[in-house]
Amino acid sequence: MGKGKLTDEEIVNGILSQNTEVLKFVYENNFKSVKKHIEDNNGSESDAQDIFQDILILLFNKIRNNELTLTCSFNTYLMAIAKTQWLNILRKRKKIHIPISEQEHLLECDEDLNEKLIQAEKERLITQYLGELPKECKKIMDLILNGSNLIEITDQMGYNSVQHTKNKKLKCKKNLISKIMSNPRFKELADGKCKENNSIPRW
Amino acid sequence: MENVKKIIQYQDGDASETDAQIELKISENKRLKKIFELNNEINRISNDKGLLNFIEKTSSLRNEYSENPKIAKTIHLKNWFLAASIFIISGLLVFYFVNKRNPNDRIFGQFYSKYEISIATRSGIADINELTAAIQYYDQCQYKEAIIRFNKILSTDKNNISALFFSAVSYMEIKDYQKAAVNFKCVINLKDTAFAEHASWYLALCYIKTNNIQMARNIISQIAESDSYYRAKACELSKKLNNP
């Protein structure tokens, strides 16, 4: 892939294939303006980083579910989502009315955008906490995800019994849930819409 | 906590109770429903390797772009001399200004430290109220966010002493000493001994920072004559103010 300008199609394909060069290109061409917009409107660099990453997660999910239809350039679309998301956060924080800007109209047809942004933010936060799990919990989780059964995990972890493995797994899960639910931002997100989910993969 | 355990076991296929019993509990209790949904999300995300990889990748890029602006990465070799020169000149300027620094700033730097707090949450799943959430932002050094939250509390409860005190320290952390002083004065006027002595100390520091030395001296001498936690520090500070 060349270092020059990428077409929107190349960007979309690059996000889907998680191409690092493309992701860097997206950061280099958009992060600065998103950051400026947020900092000019009572936000911090950290807010900008969160929002930018959430948008990339949202785009990744949309692209792989064939839900992304660009009616404007990629950069304009990304900026419009960033502005929408920042308005959502400002409204929540300050409960003030901010009129809808021109760019927000670009997203009018995407009714479930807000829900997807909430989903993306939740996914980022949960992944962050998964990454912070203690070593032992991470190892148990990896073994479960790789298809090991409880007997194999007991053996690999050097535990005395399957019951002990079950207890450890439960303890890891309880701690993880407790930590996530203690996060004030996650609490705000969880207080939003509740979604039904019947198909449950397990670890 | 027992119910949380049962929900996890139920969702992970290790339940001892019948599905109907657990489902009834979930449907009747809002908090259990949230835990149920969160556990679902955790299971779903943990199993989605594509998503996990993507988030990890963007997390590392995020760090790269926050700590090392692209200029640092793309700088050409021929510009190294220029960069080095700028670095040396900047160093000399910093050295010059540090040594030329206002003596009050130096004293402030010697005596100011953030008021630390340890957040006590109940074991297990904690219900977080507005104040705890605000203090968590304070504890995580996200002062602007913390101030927004404290002000929200103060808009409905203007005498909330914790919100007044911690918002004042947050203002100090973002170098808005005027606003900090206003809130510290409110705390002192509320005459809550637990916070008042801390507020007096920090108010004196705000005055030092804003060059109201006489006001600072008045407070410091009161603290030095009291049995305040800050008494020893106040004596030392008083000497420094008299002989900067």
Coordinates of N, CA and C in Angstrom, one line a residue, chain B:
Chain B
M1 N -24.7 -11.0 46.7 CA -23.6 -11.6 46.0 C -23.9 -13.1 45.6
E2 N -24.7 -13.7 46.4 CA -25.1 -15.1 46.1 C -25.8 -15.1 44.7
N3 N -26.7 -14.1 44.5 CA -27.5 -14.1 43.3 C -26.6 -13.8 42.1
V4 N -25.5 -13.0 42.3 CA -24.6 -12.7 41.2 C -23.9 -14.0 40.8
K5 N -23.5 -14.7 41.8 CA -22.8 -16.0 41.5 C -23.8 -16.9 40.7
K6 N -25.0 -17.0 41.1 CA -26.0 -17.9 40.5 C -26.2 -17.4 39.0
I7 N -26.2 -16.1 38.8 CA -26.4 -15.6 37.4 C -25.3 -16.1 36.5
I8 N -24.0 -15.9 37.0 CA -22.9 -16.2 36.3 C -22.9 -17.7 36.0
Q9 N -23.2 -18.5 37.0 CA -23.2 -20.0 36.8 C -24.3 -20.4 35.8
Y10 N -25.4 -19.7 35.9 CA -26.5 -20.0 35.0 C -26.1 -19.7 33.6
Q11 N -25.5 -18.5 33.3 CA -25.1 -18.2 32.0 C -24.0 -19.0 31.5
D12 N -23.1 -19.5 32.4 CA -22.0 -20.3 32.0 C -22.3 -21.8 32.0
G13 N -23.5 -22.1 32.3 CA -23.9 -23.5 32.2 C -23.6 -24.3 33.4
D14 N -23.4 -23.7 34.6 CA -23.0 -24.4 35.8 C -24.1 -24.2 36.9
A15 N -25.3 -23.9 36.5 CA -26.3 -23.5 37.5 C -26.8 -24.7 38.3
S16 N -27.1 -24.5 39.6 CA -27.7 -25.5 40.4 C -29.3 -25.3 40.5
E17 N -29.7 -24.1 40.4 CA -31.1 -23.8 40.4 C -31.7 -24.1 39.0
T18 N -33.0 -24.1 39.0 CA -33.7 -24.3 37.6 C -33.6 -23.0 36.9
D19 N -33.7 -23.1 35.6 CA -33.6 -21.9 34.7 C -34.8 -21.0 35.1
A20 N -35.9 -21.6 35.4 CA -37.1 -20.7 35.6 C -36.9 -19.9 36.9
Q21 N -36.3 -20.5 37.9 CA -36.1 -19.8 39.2 C -35.2 -18.6 39.0
I22 N -34.1 -18.8 38.2 CA -33.1 -17.8 38.0 C -33.7 -16.7 37.1
E23 N -34.4 -17.1 36.1 CA -34.9 -16.1 35.2 C -36.0 -15.2 35.9
L24 N -36.7 -15.8 36.8 CA -37.6 -15.0 37.6 C -36.9 -14.0 38.4
K25 N -35.8 -14.4 39.1 CA -35.0 -13.5 39.9 C -34.5 -12.3 39.0
I26 N -34.0 -12.6 37.8 CA -33.5 -11.6 36.9 C -34.6 -10.6 36.5
S27 N -35.7 -11.2 36.2 CA -36.8 -10.3 35.7 C -37.3 -9.4 36.8
E28 N -37.2 -9.9 38.1 CA -37.7 -9.1 39.2 C -36.8 -8.0 39.7
N29 N -35.5 -8.2 39.4 CA -34.5 -7.3 40.0 C -33.7 -6.6 38.9
K30 N -33.7 -5.2 39.0 CA -33.1 -4.4 37.9 C -31.6 -4.6 37.9
R31 N -31.0 -4.6 39.1 CA -29.5 -4.7 39.3 C -29.1 -6.1 38.7
L32 N -29.8 -7.1 39.0 CA -29.4 -8.5 38.5 C -29.6 -8.5 37.0
K33 N -30.5 -7.8 36.5 CA -30.7 -7.8 35.0 C -29.5 -7.1 34.4
K34 N -29.0 -6.1 35.0 CA -27.8 -5.4 34.5 C -26.6 -6.3 34.5
I35 N -26.5 -7.1 35.6 CA -25.4 -8.0 35.7 C -25.5 -9.1 34.7
F36 N -26.7 -9.5 34.5 CA -27.0 -10.6 33.5 C -26.5 -10.1 32.1
E37 N -26.9 -8.8 31.8 CA -26.6 -8.2 30.5 C -25.1 -8.0 30.3
L38 N -24.4 -7.6 31.4 CA -23.0 -7.4 31.4 C -22.3 -8.7 31.1
N39 N -22.7 -9.7 31.8 CA -22.0 -11.0 31.7 C -22.2 -11.5 30.3
N40 N -23.4 -11.3 29.7 CA -23.6 -11.6 28.3 C -22.6 -10.9 27.4
E41 N -22.4 -9.6 27.6 CA -21.5 -8.8 26.8 C -20.1 -9.3 27.0
I42 N -19.7 -9.6 28.2 CA -18.3 -10.1 28.4 C -18.1 -11.4 27.7
N43 N -19.1 -12.3 27.7 CA -19.0 -13.6 27.0 C -18.9 -13.3 25.5
R44 N -19.8 -12.4 25.0 CA -19.8 -12.2 23.6 C -18.4 -11.6 23.1
I45 N -18.0 -10.6 23.8 CA -16.7 -9.9 23.4 C -15.5 -10.8 23.5
S46 N -15.5 -11.6 24.6 CA -14.4 -12.5 24.8 C -14.3 -13.6 23.7
N47 N -15.4 -13.9 23.1 CA -15.5 -14.9 22.1 C -15.2 -14.3 20.7
D48 N -15.2 -13.0 20.6 CA -15.1 -12.3 19.3 C -13.6 -11.9 19.1
K49 N -12.8 -12.8 18.6 CA -11.4 -12.5 18.5 C -11.1 -11.4 17.6
G50 N -11.9 -11.3 16.5 CA -11.7 -10.2 15.6 C -11.8 -8.8 16.2
L51 N -12.9 -8.7 17.0 CA -13.1 -7.5 17.7 C -12.0 -7.2 18.7
L52 N -11.7 -8.2 19.5 CA -10.6 -8.0 20.5 C -9.3 -7.6 19.9
N53 N -8.9 -8.2 18.8 CA -7.7 -7.8 18.1 C -7.8 -6.3 17.6
F54 N -9.0 -6.0 17.1 CA -9.1 -4.6 16.6 C -9.0 -3.6 17.7
I55 N -9.7 -3.9 18.8 CA -9.6 -2.9 19.9 C -8.2 -2.8 20.5
E56 N -7.5 -4.0 20.6 CA -6.1 -4.0 21.1 C -5.2 -3.1 20.1
K57 N -5.4 -3.3 18.8 CA -4.7 -2.6 17.8 C -4.9 -1.1 17.9
T58 N -6.2 -0.7 18.0 CA -6.5 0.7 18.1 C -6.0 1.3 19.4
S59 N -6.0 0.5 20.5 CA -5.5 1.0 21.8 C -4.0 1.3 21.7
S60 N -3.3 0.5 21.0 CA -1.8 0.8 20.9 C -1.6 2.0 20.0
L61 N -2.4 2.1 19.0 CA -2.3 3.3 18.1 C -2.7 4.6 18.9
R62 N -3.7 4.4 19.7 CA -4.2 5.6 20.5 C -3.0 6.1 21.4
N63 N -2.3 5.1 22.0 CA -1.2 5.5 22.9 C -0.1 6.2 22.1
E64 N 0.1 5.6 20.9 CA 1.2 6.1 20.0 C 0.9 7.6 19.6
Y65 N -0.4 7.9 19.3 CA -0.7 9.2 18.9 C -0.9 10.2 20.0
S66 N -1.0 9.7 21.2 CA -1.2 10.6 22.3 C 0.2 11.0 22.9
E67 N 1.1 10.0 22.9 CA 2.4 10.2 23.5 C 3.4 10.7 22.6
N68 N 3.4 10.2 21.3 CA 4.4 10.6 20.3 C 3.7 11.2 19.1
P69 N 3.6 12.5 19.0 CA 3.0 13.0 17.8 C 3.7 12.6 16.6
K70 N 3.0 12.5 15.5 CA 3.6 11.9 14.3 C 4.9 12.7 13.8
I71 N 5.0 13.9 14.2 CA 6.2 14.7 13.9 C 7.5 13.9 14.3
A72 N 7.4 13.4 15.6 CA 8.5 12.7 16.2 C 8.9 11.5 15.3
K73 N 7.9 10.9 14.7 CA 8.2 9.6 14.0 C 8.7 9.9 12.6
T74 N 8.2 11.0 12.0 CA 8.5 11.2 10.6 C 9.7 12.2 10.4
I75 N 10.3 12.6 11.5 CA 11.3 13.6 11.4 C 12.5 13.0 10.5
H76 N 13.0 13.8 9.6 CA 14.0 13.4 8.7 C 15.4 13.6 9.4
L77 N 16.3 12.7 9.0 CA 17.6 12.8 9.6 C 18.3 14.1 9.5
K78 N 18.1 14.8 8.3 CA 18.7 16.1 8.1 C 18.2 17.2 9.1
N79 N 17.1 16.9 9.7 CA 16.5 17.9 10.7 C 17.0 17.6 12.1
W80 N 17.8 16.6 12.3 CA 18.2 16.2 13.6 C 19.0 17.4 14.3
F81 N 19.9 18.0 13.5 CA 20.7 19.1 14.1 C 19.8 20.2 14.6
L82 N 18.7 20.5 13.7 CA 17.8 21.6 14.1 C 17.1 21.2 15.4
A83 N 16.6 19.9 15.4 CA 15.9 19.4 16.6 C 16.7 19.5 17.8
A84 N 18.0 19.1 17.7 CA 18.9 19.1 18.8 C 19.2 20.5 19.3
S85 N 19.3 21.4 18.3 CA 19.6 22.8 18.7 C 18.4 23.4 19.5
I86 N 17.2 23.1 19.0 CA 16.0 23.6 19.6 C 15.9 23.0 21.1
F87 N 16.3 21.7 21.2 CA 16.2 21.1 22.5 C 17.2 21.7 23.5
I88 N 18.4 22.0 23.0 CA 19.4 22.7 23.9 C 18.9 24.1 24.3
I89 N 18.4 24.8 23.3 CA 18.0 26.2 23.6 C 16.8 26.1 24.6
S90 N 15.9 25.2 24.3 CA 14.7 25.1 25.2 C 15.2 24.8 26.6
G91 N 16.1 23.8 26.7 CA 16.7 23.4 28.0 C 17.2 24.6 28.8
L92 N 18.0 25.5 28.0 CA 18.6 26.6 28.6 C 17.5 27.6 29.1
L93 N 16.5 27.8 28.3 CA 15.4 28.7 28.6 C 14.7 28.2 29.9
V94 N 14.4 26.9 29.9 CA 13.7 26.3 31.1 C 14.5 26.5 32.3
F95 N 15.8 26.3 32.2 CA 16.7 26.4 33.3 C 16.7 27.9 33.8
Y96 N 16.7 28.8 32.9 CA 16.7 30.3 33.2 C 15.4 30.6 33.9
F97 N 14.3 30.2 33.4 CA 13.0 30.6 34.0 C 12.8 29.9 35.3
V98 N 13.2 28.6 35.4 CA 13.1 28.0 36.7 C 13.8 28.7 37.8
N99 N 15.0 29.2 37.5 CA 15.8 29.9 38.5 C 15.3 31.3 38.7
K100 N 14.6 31.8 37.7 CA 14.0 33.2 37.8 C 12.6 33.2 38.4
R101 N 12.1 31.9 38.8 CA 10.7 31.8 39.1 C 10.4 32.6 40.4
N102 N 9.1 33.1 40.3 CA 8.6 33.8 41.5 C 8.8 33.0 42.8
P103 N 9.4 33.7 43.8 CA 9.6 32.9 45.1 C 8.3 32.3 45.7
N104 N 7.2 33.0 45.4 CA 5.9 32.5 45.9 C 5.6 31.1 45.3
D105 N 5.9 31.1 44.0 CA 5.6 29.8 43.2 C 6.5 28.7 43.8
R106 N 7.7 29.1 44.1 CA 8.6 28.1 44.7 C 8.1 27.6 46.0
I107 N 7.7 28.5 46.9 CA 7.2 28.1 48.2 C 5.9 27.2 48.0
F108 N 5.1 27.7 47.1 CA 3.8 26.9 46.8 C 4.2 25.5 46.4
G109 N 5.2 25.4 45.5 CA 5.6 24.1 45.0 C 6.1 23.2 46.1
Q110 N 6.7 23.8 47.1 CA 7.3 23.0 48.3 C 6.2 22.5 49.2
F111 N 5.1 23.3 49.3 CA 4.1 22.9 50.3 C 2.8 22.3 49.8
Y112 N 2.6 22.5 48.5 CA 1.3 22.0 47.9 C 1.5 20.5 47.6
S113 N 0.5 19.7 48.0 CA 0.3 18.4 47.5 C -1.1 18.1 47.5
K114 N -1.5 17.3 46.5 CA -3.0 17.1 46.3 C -3.5 16.4 47.5
Y115 N -4.7 16.7 47.9 CA -5.4 16.0 49.0 C -5.8 14.6 48.4
E116 N -5.1 13.6 49.0 CA -5.4 12.2 48.5 C -6.6 11.6 49.3
I117 N -7.3 10.8 48.5 CA -8.4 10.1 49.1 C -8.5 8.7 48.7
S118 N -8.8 7.8 49.5 CA -9.0 6.4 49.1 C -10.5 6.2 49.0
I119 N -10.9 5.7 47.9 CA -12.3 5.5 47.7 C -12.8 4.1 48.3
A120 N -13.7 4.2 49.2 CA -14.2 3.0 49.8 C -15.5 2.6 49.1
T121 N -15.4 1.4 48.4 CA -16.7 0.9 47.8 C -17.0 -0.4 48.5
R122 N -18.3 -0.7 48.5 CA -18.6 -2.0 49.1 C -18.1 -3.1 48.3
S123 N -17.8 -4.2 48.9 CA -17.3 -5.3 48.2 C -18.4 -5.8 47.2
G124 N -18.0 -6.4 46.1 CA -19.0 -6.8 45.2 C -19.4 -5.7 44.3
I125 N -20.7 -5.7 43.9 CA -21.1 -4.8 42.9 C -21.6 -3.5 43.7
A126 N -20.9 -2.4 43.4 CA -21.2 -1.2 44.2 C -22.2 -0.4 43.4
D127 N -23.2 0.2 44.1 CA -24.0 1.2 43.6 C -23.3 2.5 43.7
I128 N -23.0 3.2 42.7 CA -22.2 4.4 42.8 C -23.2 5.6 42.7
N129 N -23.1 6.5 43.7 CA -23.9 7.7 43.6 C -23.0 8.8 42.9
E130 N -23.7 9.9 42.7 CA -23.0 11.0 42.0 C -21.7 11.4 42.6
L131 N -21.7 11.5 43.9 CA -20.5 12.0 44.6 C -19.4 11.0 44.4
T132 N -19.7 9.7 44.6 CA -18.6 8.7 44.5 C -18.0 8.8 43.1
A133 N -19.0 8.9 42.1 CA -18.5 8.9 40.7 C -17.6 10.1 40.5
A134 N -18.0 11.3 41.0 CA -17.2 12.5 40.9 C -15.8 12.3 41.5
I135 N -15.8 11.7 42.7 CA -14.5 11.5 43.4 C -13.6 10.5 42.7
Q136 N -14.3 9.6 42.0 CA -13.5 8.6 41.3 C -12.7 9.4 40.1
Y137 N -13.4 10.3 39.5 CA -12.7 11.1 38.5 C -11.6 11.9 39.1
Y138 N -11.8 12.5 40.3 CA -10.8 13.2 41.0 C -9.6 12.3 41.3
D139 N -9.9 11.2 41.8 CA -8.9 10.2 42.2 C -8.0 9.8 40.9
Q140 N -8.7 9.8 39.8 CA -8.0 9.4 38.5 C -7.4 10.6 37.9
C141 N -7.3 11.7 38.6 CA -6.7 12.9 38.1 C -7.4 13.5 36.9
Q142 N -8.7 13.2 36.7 CA -9.5 13.8 35.6 C -10.3 14.9 36.2
Y143 N -9.5 16.0 36.4 CA -10.1 17.1 37.2 C -11.2 17.9 36.5
K144 N -11.1 18.1 35.2 CA -12.1 18.8 34.5 C -13.4 18.0 34.6
E145 N -13.3 16.8 34.3 CA -14.5 15.9 34.4 C -15.1 15.9 35.9
A146 N -14.1 15.8 36.8 CA -14.6 15.8 38.2 C -15.3 17.1 38.6
I147 N -14.8 18.2 38.1 CA -15.4 19.5 38.4 C -16.8 19.6 37.8
I148 N -17.0 19.1 36.6 CA -18.3 19.1 36.0 C -19.3 18.3 36.9
R149 N -18.8 17.2 37.4 CA -19.7 16.3 38.3 C -19.9 17.0 39.6
F150 N -18.9 17.6 40.2 CA -19.1 18.3 41.5 C -20.1 19.4 41.4
N151 N -19.9 20.2 40.3 CA -20.8 21.3 40.1 C -22.2 20.9 39.9
K152 N -22.4 19.7 39.3 CA -23.7 19.2 39.1 C -24.4 18.9 40.4
I153 N -23.6 18.4 41.3 CA -24.1 18.1 42.7 C -24.4 19.4 43.4
L154 N -23.5 20.4 43.2 CA -23.7 21.7 43.9 C -24.9 22.5 43.4
S155 N -25.3 22.2 42.1 CA -26.4 22.9 41.5 C -27.7 22.5 42.3
T156 N -27.7 21.3 42.9 CA -28.9 21.0 43.6 C -28.7 21.0 45.1
D157 N -27.4 21.0 45.5 CA -27.1 20.9 47.0 C -25.9 21.8 47.2
K158 N -26.1 23.1 47.3 CA -25.0 24.1 47.2 C -24.1 24.0 48.5
N159 N -24.6 23.3 49.5 CA -23.7 23.2 50.7 C -23.1 21.8 50.9
N160 N -23.1 21.1 49.8 CA -22.5 19.8 49.9 C -21.0 19.9 50.1
I161 N -20.6 19.6 51.3 CA -19.2 20.0 51.8 C -18.1 19.2 51.0
S162 N -18.4 17.9 50.7 CA -17.5 17.1 50.0 C -17.3 17.7 48.6
A163 N -18.4 18.0 47.9 CA -18.4 18.5 46.5 C -17.6 19.8 46.5
L164 N -17.9 20.7 47.5 CA -17.2 22.0 47.6 C -15.7 21.8 47.8
F165 N -15.3 20.9 48.7 CA -13.9 20.8 49.0 C -13.2 20.2 47.8
F166 N -13.7 19.0 47.3 CA -12.9 18.4 46.2 C -13.0 19.1 44.9
S167 N -14.0 19.9 44.7 CA -14.0 20.7 43.5 C -13.0 21.8 43.6
A168 N -12.8 22.3 44.9 CA -11.8 23.4 45.1 C -10.4 22.8 44.8
V169 N -10.1 21.6 45.3 CA -8.8 21.0 45.1 C -8.6 20.8 43.6
S170 N -9.7 20.3 43.0 CA -9.6 20.1 41.5 C -9.3 21.4 40.8
Y171 N -9.9 22.5 41.2 CA -9.6 23.8 40.6 C -8.1 24.1 40.8
M172 N -7.6 23.8 41.9 CA -6.1 24.0 42.2 C -5.3 23.2 41.2
E173 N -5.8 22.0 41.0 CA -5.0 21.1 40.1 C -5.0 21.6 38.6
I174 N -6.1 22.3 38.3 CA -6.1 22.9 36.9 C -5.6 24.3 36.9
K175 N -5.1 24.7 38.1 CA -4.5 26.1 38.2 C -5.5 27.2 38.2
D176 N -6.7 27.0 38.5 CA -7.7 28.0 38.6 C -7.9 28.4 40.1
Y177 N -6.9 29.1 40.6 CA -6.8 29.4 42.1 C -7.9 30.3 42.6
Q178 N -8.5 31.2 41.7 CA -9.5 32.1 42.2 C -10.8 31.2 42.5
K179 N -11.2 30.3 41.6 CA -12.3 29.5 41.8 C -12.1 28.6 43.0
A180 N -10.9 28.1 43.1 CA -10.6 27.2 44.3 C -10.8 28.0 45.6
A181 N -10.3 29.2 45.6 CA -10.4 30.0 46.8 C -11.9 30.2 47.2
V182 N -12.7 30.5 46.2 CA -14.1 30.7 46.5 C -14.7 29.5 47.2
N183 N -14.4 28.3 46.7 CA -15.0 27.1 47.2 C -14.5 26.8 48.6
F184 N -13.2 27.0 48.8 CA -12.6 26.7 50.1 C -13.2 27.7 51.1
K185 N -13.5 28.9 50.8 CA -14.1 29.8 51.7 C -15.5 29.3 52.1
C186 N -16.2 28.8 51.1 CA -17.6 28.2 51.4 C -17.4 27.1 52.4
V187 N -16.4 26.2 52.2 CA -16.2 25.1 53.1 C -15.9 25.6 54.5
I188 N -15.0 26.6 54.6 CA -14.7 27.2 56.0 C -15.9 27.8 56.6
N189 N -16.7 28.5 55.8 CA -18.0 29.1 56.4 C -19.0 28.1 56.9
L190 N -18.9 26.9 56.3 CA -19.9 25.8 56.8 C -19.5 25.3 58.1
K191 N -18.3 25.6 58.6 CA -17.8 25.2 59.9 C -17.8 23.7 60.2
D192 N -17.5 23.0 59.2 CA -17.4 21.5 59.4 C -15.9 21.2 59.7
T193 N -15.6 20.9 61.0 CA -14.2 20.8 61.4 C -13.4 19.8 60.6
A194 N -14.1 18.7 60.1 CA -13.4 17.7 59.4 C -12.7 18.3 58.1
F195 N -13.4 19.2 57.5 CA -12.9 19.7 56.2 C -12.3 21.1 56.4
A196 N -12.8 21.8 57.4 CA -12.4 23.3 57.5 C -10.9 23.4 57.6
E197 N -10.2 22.6 58.4 CA -8.8 22.8 58.6 C -8.0 22.5 57.3
H198 N -8.5 21.5 56.6 CA -7.8 21.2 55.2 C -8.1 22.4 54.3
A199 N -9.3 22.9 54.3 CA -9.7 24.0 53.5 C -8.9 25.3 53.8
S200 N -8.6 25.5 55.1 CA -7.9 26.7 55.5 C -6.4 26.6 54.9
W201 N -5.9 25.4 55.1 CA -4.5 25.2 54.6 C -4.4 25.5 53.1
Y202 N -5.3 24.9 52.3 CA -5.3 25.0 50.9 C -5.6 26.4 50.4
L203 N -6.5 27.1 51.2 CA -6.9 28.5 50.9 C -5.6 29.3 51.0
A204 N -4.8 29.1 52.1 CA -3.6 29.9 52.2 C -2.7 29.7 51.1
L205 N -2.6 28.4 50.6 CA -1.7 28.1 49.4 C -2.3 28.8 48.2
C206 N -3.6 28.9 48.0 CA -4.2 29.6 46.9 C -3.8 31.1 47.0
Y207 N -3.8 31.7 48.2 CA -3.4 33.1 48.3 C -1.9 33.3 48.0
I208 N -1.1 32.3 48.4 CA 0.3 32.4 48.0 C 0.5 32.4 46.5
K209 N -0.2 31.5 45.9 CA -0.1 31.4 44.4 C -0.6 32.6 43.7
T210 N -1.6 33.3 44.3 CA -2.1 34.5 43.6 C -1.5 35.8 44.2
N211 N -0.4 35.6 44.9 CA 0.4 36.7 45.5 C -0.4 37.6 46.5
N212 N -1.4 37.0 47.1 CA -2.1 37.7 48.3 C -1.4 37.3 49.6
I213 N -0.1 37.7 49.7 CA 0.7 37.2 50.8 C 0.2 37.5 52.2
Q214 N -0.3 38.7 52.3 CA -0.8 39.1 53.7 C -2.0 38.2 54.1
M215 N -2.9 38.0 53.2 CA -4.0 37.1 53.5 C -3.5 35.7 53.8
A216 N -2.5 35.2 53.1 CA -2.0 33.9 53.4 C -1.4 33.9 54.8
R217 N -0.6 35.0 55.1 CA 0.0 35.0 56.4 C -1.0 35.0 57.5
N218 N -2.1 35.7 57.4 CA -3.1 35.7 58.4 C -3.6 34.3 58.7
I219 N -3.9 33.5 57.6 CA -4.4 32.2 57.8 C -3.4 31.3 58.4
I220 N -2.1 31.4 57.8 CA -1.1 30.5 58.3 C -0.8 30.7 59.8
S221 N -0.8 32.0 60.2 CA -0.5 32.2 61.6 C -1.6 31.6 62.5
Q222 N -2.9 31.7 62.0 CA -4.0 31.0 62.8 C -3.8 29.5 62.9
I223 N -3.4 28.9 61.7 CA -3.2 27.5 61.7 C -2.0 27.1 62.7
A224 N -0.9 27.9 62.6 CA 0.2 27.6 63.4 C -0.1 27.7 64.9
E225 N -1.1 28.5 65.3 CA -1.4 28.7 66.7 C -2.5 27.7 67.1
S226 N -3.0 26.9 66.2 CA -4.1 26.0 66.5 C -3.5 24.6 66.7
D227 N -4.4 23.6 66.9 CA -3.9 22.2 67.0 C -4.2 21.5 65.7
S228 N -4.2 22.2 64.6 CA -4.5 21.7 63.3 C -3.5 20.6 62.9
Y229 N -3.9 19.7 62.1 CA -3.1 18.7 61.4 C -1.9 19.4 60.7
Y230 N -2.1 20.6 60.2 CA -1.2 21.3 59.4 C -0.3 22.3 60.3
R231 N -0.4 22.2 61.6 CA 0.3 23.1 62.4 C 1.8 23.2 62.1
A232 N 2.5 22.0 62.1 CA 4.0 22.0 61.9 C 4.3 22.6 60.5
K233 N 3.5 22.2 59.5 CA 3.8 22.7 58.2 C 3.6 24.2 58.2
A234 N 2.5 24.7 58.9 CA 2.2 26.1 58.9 C 3.4 26.9 59.5
C235 N 4.0 26.4 60.6 CA 5.1 27.0 61.2 C 6.3 27.2 60.2
E236 N 6.5 26.1 59.5 CA 7.6 26.1 58.5 C 7.3 27.1 57.4
L237 N 6.1 27.0 56.9 CA 5.7 27.9 55.8 C 5.8 29.4 56.2
S238 N 5.4 29.6 57.5 CA 5.4 31.0 58.0 C 6.9 31.5 57.9
K239 N 7.8 30.7 58.3 CA 9.2 31.1 58.2 C 9.7 31.4 56.8
K240 N 9.2 30.5 55.9 CA 9.6 30.7 54.5 C 9.0 32.0 53.9
L241 N 7.8 32.3 54.3 CA 7.1 33.5 53.8 C 7.9 34.7 54.3
N242 N 8.4 34.6 55.5 CA 9.1 35.8 56.1 C 10.5 35.9 55.5
N243 N 11.1 34.8 55.1 CA 12.4 34.8 54.5 C 12.4 34.0 53.2
P244 N 11.9 34.5 52.2 CA 11.7 33.7 51.0 C 13.1 33.3 50.4

